[in-house]
Short mmCIF file of C-alpha atoms in Angstrom, two decimals:
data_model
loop_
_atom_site.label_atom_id
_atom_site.label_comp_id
_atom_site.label_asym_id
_atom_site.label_seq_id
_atom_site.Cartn_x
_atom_site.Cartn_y
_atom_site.Cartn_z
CA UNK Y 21 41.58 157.81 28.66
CA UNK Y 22 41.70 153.94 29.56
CA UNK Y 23 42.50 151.72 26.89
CA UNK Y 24 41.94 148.87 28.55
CA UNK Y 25 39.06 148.28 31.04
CA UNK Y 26 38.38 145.79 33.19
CA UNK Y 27 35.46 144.30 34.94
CA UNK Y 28 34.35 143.85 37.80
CA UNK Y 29 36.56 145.42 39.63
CA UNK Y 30 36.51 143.33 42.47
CA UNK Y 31 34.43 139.52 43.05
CA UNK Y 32 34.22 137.25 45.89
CA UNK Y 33 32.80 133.48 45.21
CA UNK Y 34 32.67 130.38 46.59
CA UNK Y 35 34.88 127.65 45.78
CA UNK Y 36 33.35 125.53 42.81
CA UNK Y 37 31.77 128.36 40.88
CA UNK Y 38 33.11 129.25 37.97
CA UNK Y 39 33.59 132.83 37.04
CA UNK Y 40 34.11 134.61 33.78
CA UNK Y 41 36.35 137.97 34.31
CA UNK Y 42 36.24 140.72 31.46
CA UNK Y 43 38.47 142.98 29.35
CA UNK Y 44 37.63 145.65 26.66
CA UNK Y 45 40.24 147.63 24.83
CA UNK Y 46 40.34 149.70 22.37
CA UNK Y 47 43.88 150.50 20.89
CA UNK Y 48 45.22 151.10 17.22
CA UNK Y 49 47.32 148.32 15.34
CA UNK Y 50 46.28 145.73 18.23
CA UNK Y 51 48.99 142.64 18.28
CA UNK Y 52 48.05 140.52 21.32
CA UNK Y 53 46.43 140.44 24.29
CA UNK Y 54 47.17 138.82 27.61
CA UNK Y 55 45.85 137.77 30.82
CA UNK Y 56 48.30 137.96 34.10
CA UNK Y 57 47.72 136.40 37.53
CA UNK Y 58 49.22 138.68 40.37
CA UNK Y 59 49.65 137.18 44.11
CA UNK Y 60 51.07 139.20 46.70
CA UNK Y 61 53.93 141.06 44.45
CA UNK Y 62 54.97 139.42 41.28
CA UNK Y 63 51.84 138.99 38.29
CA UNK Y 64 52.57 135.12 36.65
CA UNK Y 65 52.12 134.55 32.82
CA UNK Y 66 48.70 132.17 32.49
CA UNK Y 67 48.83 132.29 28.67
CA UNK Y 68 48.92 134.82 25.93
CA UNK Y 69 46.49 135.29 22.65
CA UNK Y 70 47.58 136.27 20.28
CA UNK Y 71 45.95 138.51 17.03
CA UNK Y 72 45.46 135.06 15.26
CA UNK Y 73 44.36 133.14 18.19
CA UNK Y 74 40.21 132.99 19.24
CA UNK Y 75 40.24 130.79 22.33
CA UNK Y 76 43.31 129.31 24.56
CA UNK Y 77 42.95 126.77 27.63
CA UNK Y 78 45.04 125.93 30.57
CA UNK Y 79 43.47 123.57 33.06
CA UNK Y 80 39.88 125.50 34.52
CA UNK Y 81 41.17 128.53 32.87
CA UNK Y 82 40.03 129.06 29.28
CA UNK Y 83 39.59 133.01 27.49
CA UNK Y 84 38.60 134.00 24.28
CA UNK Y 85 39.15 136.83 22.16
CA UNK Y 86 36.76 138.56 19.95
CA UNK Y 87 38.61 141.19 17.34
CA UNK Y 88 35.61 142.49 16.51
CA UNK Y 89 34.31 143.69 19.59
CA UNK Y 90 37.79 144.06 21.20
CA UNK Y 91 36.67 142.16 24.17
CA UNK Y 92 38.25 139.28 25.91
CA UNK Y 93 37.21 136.99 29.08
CA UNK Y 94 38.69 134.65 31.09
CA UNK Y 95 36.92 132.02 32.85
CA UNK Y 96 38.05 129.63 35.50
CA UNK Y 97 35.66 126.58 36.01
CA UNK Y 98 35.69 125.15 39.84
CA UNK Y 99 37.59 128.07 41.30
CA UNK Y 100 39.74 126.90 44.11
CA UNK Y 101 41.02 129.04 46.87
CA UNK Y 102 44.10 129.49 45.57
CA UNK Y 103 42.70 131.25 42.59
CA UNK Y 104 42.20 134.18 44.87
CA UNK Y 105 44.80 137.06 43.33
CA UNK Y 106 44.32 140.02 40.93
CA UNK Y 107 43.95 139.29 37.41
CA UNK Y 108 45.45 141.49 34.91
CA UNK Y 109 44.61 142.03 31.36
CA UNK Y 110 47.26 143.42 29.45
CA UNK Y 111 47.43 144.71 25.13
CA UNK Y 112 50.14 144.74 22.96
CA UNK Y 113 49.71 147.33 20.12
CA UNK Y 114 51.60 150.33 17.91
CA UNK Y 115 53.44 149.50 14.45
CA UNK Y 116 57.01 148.62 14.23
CA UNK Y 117 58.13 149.98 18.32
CA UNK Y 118 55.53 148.29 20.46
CA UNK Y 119 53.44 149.28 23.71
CA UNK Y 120 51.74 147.21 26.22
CA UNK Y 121 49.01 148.78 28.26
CA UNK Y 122 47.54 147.02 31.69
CA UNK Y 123 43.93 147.03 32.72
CA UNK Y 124 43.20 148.04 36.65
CA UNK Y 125 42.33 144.20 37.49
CA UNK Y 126 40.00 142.43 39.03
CA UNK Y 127 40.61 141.08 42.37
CA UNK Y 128 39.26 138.02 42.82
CA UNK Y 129 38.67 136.09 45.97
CA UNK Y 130 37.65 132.61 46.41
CA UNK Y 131 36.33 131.72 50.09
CA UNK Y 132 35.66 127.90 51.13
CA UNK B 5 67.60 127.94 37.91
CA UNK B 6 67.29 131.17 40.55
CA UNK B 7 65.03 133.64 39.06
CA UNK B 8 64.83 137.00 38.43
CA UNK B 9 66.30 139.11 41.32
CA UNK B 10 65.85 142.81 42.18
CA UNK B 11 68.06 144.99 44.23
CA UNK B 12 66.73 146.74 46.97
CA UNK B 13 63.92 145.11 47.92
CA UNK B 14 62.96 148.66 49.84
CA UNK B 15 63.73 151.71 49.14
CA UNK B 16 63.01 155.38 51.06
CA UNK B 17 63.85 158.18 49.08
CA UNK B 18 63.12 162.12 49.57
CA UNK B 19 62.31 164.33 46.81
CA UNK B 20 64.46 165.39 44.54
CA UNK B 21 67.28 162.64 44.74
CA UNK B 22 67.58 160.15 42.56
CA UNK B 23 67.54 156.00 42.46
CA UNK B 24 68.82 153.55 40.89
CA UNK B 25 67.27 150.44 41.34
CA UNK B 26 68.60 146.98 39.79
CA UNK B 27 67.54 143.76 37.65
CA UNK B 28 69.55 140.88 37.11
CA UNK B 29 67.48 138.09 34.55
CA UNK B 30 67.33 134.73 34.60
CA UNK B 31 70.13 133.00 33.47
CA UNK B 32 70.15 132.61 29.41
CA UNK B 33 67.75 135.54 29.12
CA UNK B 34 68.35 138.58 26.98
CA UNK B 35 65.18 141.08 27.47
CA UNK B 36 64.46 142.87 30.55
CA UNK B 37 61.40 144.88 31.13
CA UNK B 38 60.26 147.67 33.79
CA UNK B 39 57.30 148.07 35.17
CA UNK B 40 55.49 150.35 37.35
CA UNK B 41 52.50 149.52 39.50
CA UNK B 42 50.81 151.41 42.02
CA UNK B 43 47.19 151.17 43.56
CA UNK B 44 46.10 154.07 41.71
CA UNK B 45 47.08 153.67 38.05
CA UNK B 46 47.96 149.83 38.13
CA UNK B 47 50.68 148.49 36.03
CA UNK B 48 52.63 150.36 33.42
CA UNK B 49 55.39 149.59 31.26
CA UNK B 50 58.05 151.39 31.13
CA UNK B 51 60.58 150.21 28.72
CA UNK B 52 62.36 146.72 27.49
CA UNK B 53 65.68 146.40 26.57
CA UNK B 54 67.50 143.81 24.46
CA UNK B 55 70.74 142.79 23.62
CA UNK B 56 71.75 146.63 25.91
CA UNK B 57 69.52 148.35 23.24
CA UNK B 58 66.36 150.16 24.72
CA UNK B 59 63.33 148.50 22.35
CA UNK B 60 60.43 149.70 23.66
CA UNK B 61 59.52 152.85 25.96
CA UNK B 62 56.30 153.31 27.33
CA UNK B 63 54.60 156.79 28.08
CA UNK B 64 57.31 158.02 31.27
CA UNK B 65 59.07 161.25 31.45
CA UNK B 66 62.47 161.43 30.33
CA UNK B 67 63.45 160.99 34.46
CA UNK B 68 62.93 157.60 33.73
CA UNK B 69 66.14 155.93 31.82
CA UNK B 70 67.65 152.40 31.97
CA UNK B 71 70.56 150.61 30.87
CA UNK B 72 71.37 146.71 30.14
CA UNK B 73 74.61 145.79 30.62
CA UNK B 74 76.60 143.01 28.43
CA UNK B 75 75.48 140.31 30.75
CA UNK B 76 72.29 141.23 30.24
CA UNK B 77 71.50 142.87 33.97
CA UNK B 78 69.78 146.05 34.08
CA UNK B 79 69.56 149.03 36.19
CA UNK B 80 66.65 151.65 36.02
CA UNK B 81 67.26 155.37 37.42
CA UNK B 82 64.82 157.60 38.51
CA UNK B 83 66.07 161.49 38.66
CA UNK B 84 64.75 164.31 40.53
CA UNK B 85 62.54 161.99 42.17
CA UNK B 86 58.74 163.13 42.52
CA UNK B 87 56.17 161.78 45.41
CA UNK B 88 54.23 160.54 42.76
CA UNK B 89 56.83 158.18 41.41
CA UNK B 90 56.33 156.15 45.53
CA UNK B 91 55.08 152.51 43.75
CA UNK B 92 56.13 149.48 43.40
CA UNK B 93 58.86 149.06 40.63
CA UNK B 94 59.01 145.49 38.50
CA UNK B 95 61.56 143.60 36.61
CA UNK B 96 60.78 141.03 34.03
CA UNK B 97 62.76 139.23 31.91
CA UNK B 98 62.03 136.50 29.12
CA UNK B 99 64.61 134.95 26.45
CA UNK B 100 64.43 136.62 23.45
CA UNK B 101 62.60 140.08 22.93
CA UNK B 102 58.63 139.84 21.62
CA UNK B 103 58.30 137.08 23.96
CA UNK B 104 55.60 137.31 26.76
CA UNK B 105 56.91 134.42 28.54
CA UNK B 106 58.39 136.73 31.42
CA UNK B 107 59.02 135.97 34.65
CA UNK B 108 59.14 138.81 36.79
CA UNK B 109 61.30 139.63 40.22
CA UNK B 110 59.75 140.32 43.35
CA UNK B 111 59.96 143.79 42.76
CA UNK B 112 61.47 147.37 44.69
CA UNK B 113 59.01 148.88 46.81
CA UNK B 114 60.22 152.80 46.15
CA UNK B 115 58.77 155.11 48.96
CA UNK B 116 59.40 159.20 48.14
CA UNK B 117 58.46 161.19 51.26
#
């Protein structure tokens, strides 16, 4: 069973939108949860959030976690081509020994 | 600062054999992490290791196994290698361990025919 789900799988907008890109999980003794940007091979780090942290921003992107609902989403305002890559959604949880559990992705492509 | 570097970049294996496949970390960093990602189940972890002790583990068959060595490279080995282990393997490393500040290496594309 998936523990963390993604959604859409797959969107395709036009540069200036802004899109918001989801992530549900459901996991026991839930630490943090974090978003990765994947080009081509090797995912990047955007920004983690952690069990204390509700919303985190980086330039257009901004996410927000919600404990309650186990749900996160990332937005990016004025999407750019070069947003275009697969974005990742990954949990830390367990007590004491940790494990970290991806999401599918979303592949997202940005066309002029 | 040259990052993360993997060794082979490709790989063609048949089944049964077995791989070992390489990670050297930045410079100054002391975790490494494995990763597995193919199209079908995306990425998985597969263990971190810090300071040569194995931390973490995710949910792999014992076929799976790594080492860190006292300069803090890694190697990974696979063992009676399975079609279904064909993906693309990743290294990450970060500074200290509980950090998700990881850079990862381009990966080793590992093909079992």
């Amino acid at each position: 069973e998936d523990k963390v789900v993604q959604s859409p799988l797959s969107l395709v907008v036009h540069e200036g939108d802004t899109v918001t890109l989801n992530c549900s999980y459901e996991v026991t003794n839930f630490r943090s949860l974090l978003w990765y940007k994947q080009e081509k091979k090797a995912p990047t780090f955007p920004f983690m959030l952690t069990s204390s942290g509700i919303e985190k921003k980086s330039g257009r992107l901004s996410s927000i976690l919600d404990k309650k609902e186990l749900f996160s989403i990332l937005n990016i305002t004025a999407t750019q081509t070069g947003d275009s890559a697969v974005y990742l959604c990954a949990v830390e949880y367990g007590a004491g020994s940790y494990q970290l559990t991806f999401g599918k992705g979303t592949k997202l492509s940005v066309i002029p | 600062k040259a990052g993360v570097t993997q060794t082979p970049r490709y790989l063609i294996k048949t089944r049964g054999q077995q791989v070992t496949l390489s990670c050297s970390p930045i410079s100054g960093h002391r975790s490494v992490s494995w990763y597995q990602q193919t199209p079908g189940q995306g990425l998985q972890f597969l263990f971190e290791y810090f300071s040569e002790t194995q931390r973490n583990k995710g949910n792999f068959p014992g076929r799976f196994s790594g080492r860190q060595f006292s300069n803090s490279r890694s190697e990974m080995n696979v063992s009676t290698l399975e079609l279904g282990d064909s993906a693309l393997y990743l290294c990450a490393s970060s500074r200290d361990a509980y950090s998700y500040e990881q850079y990862f290496g381009p990966g080793t594309r590992l093909t079992v025919t």
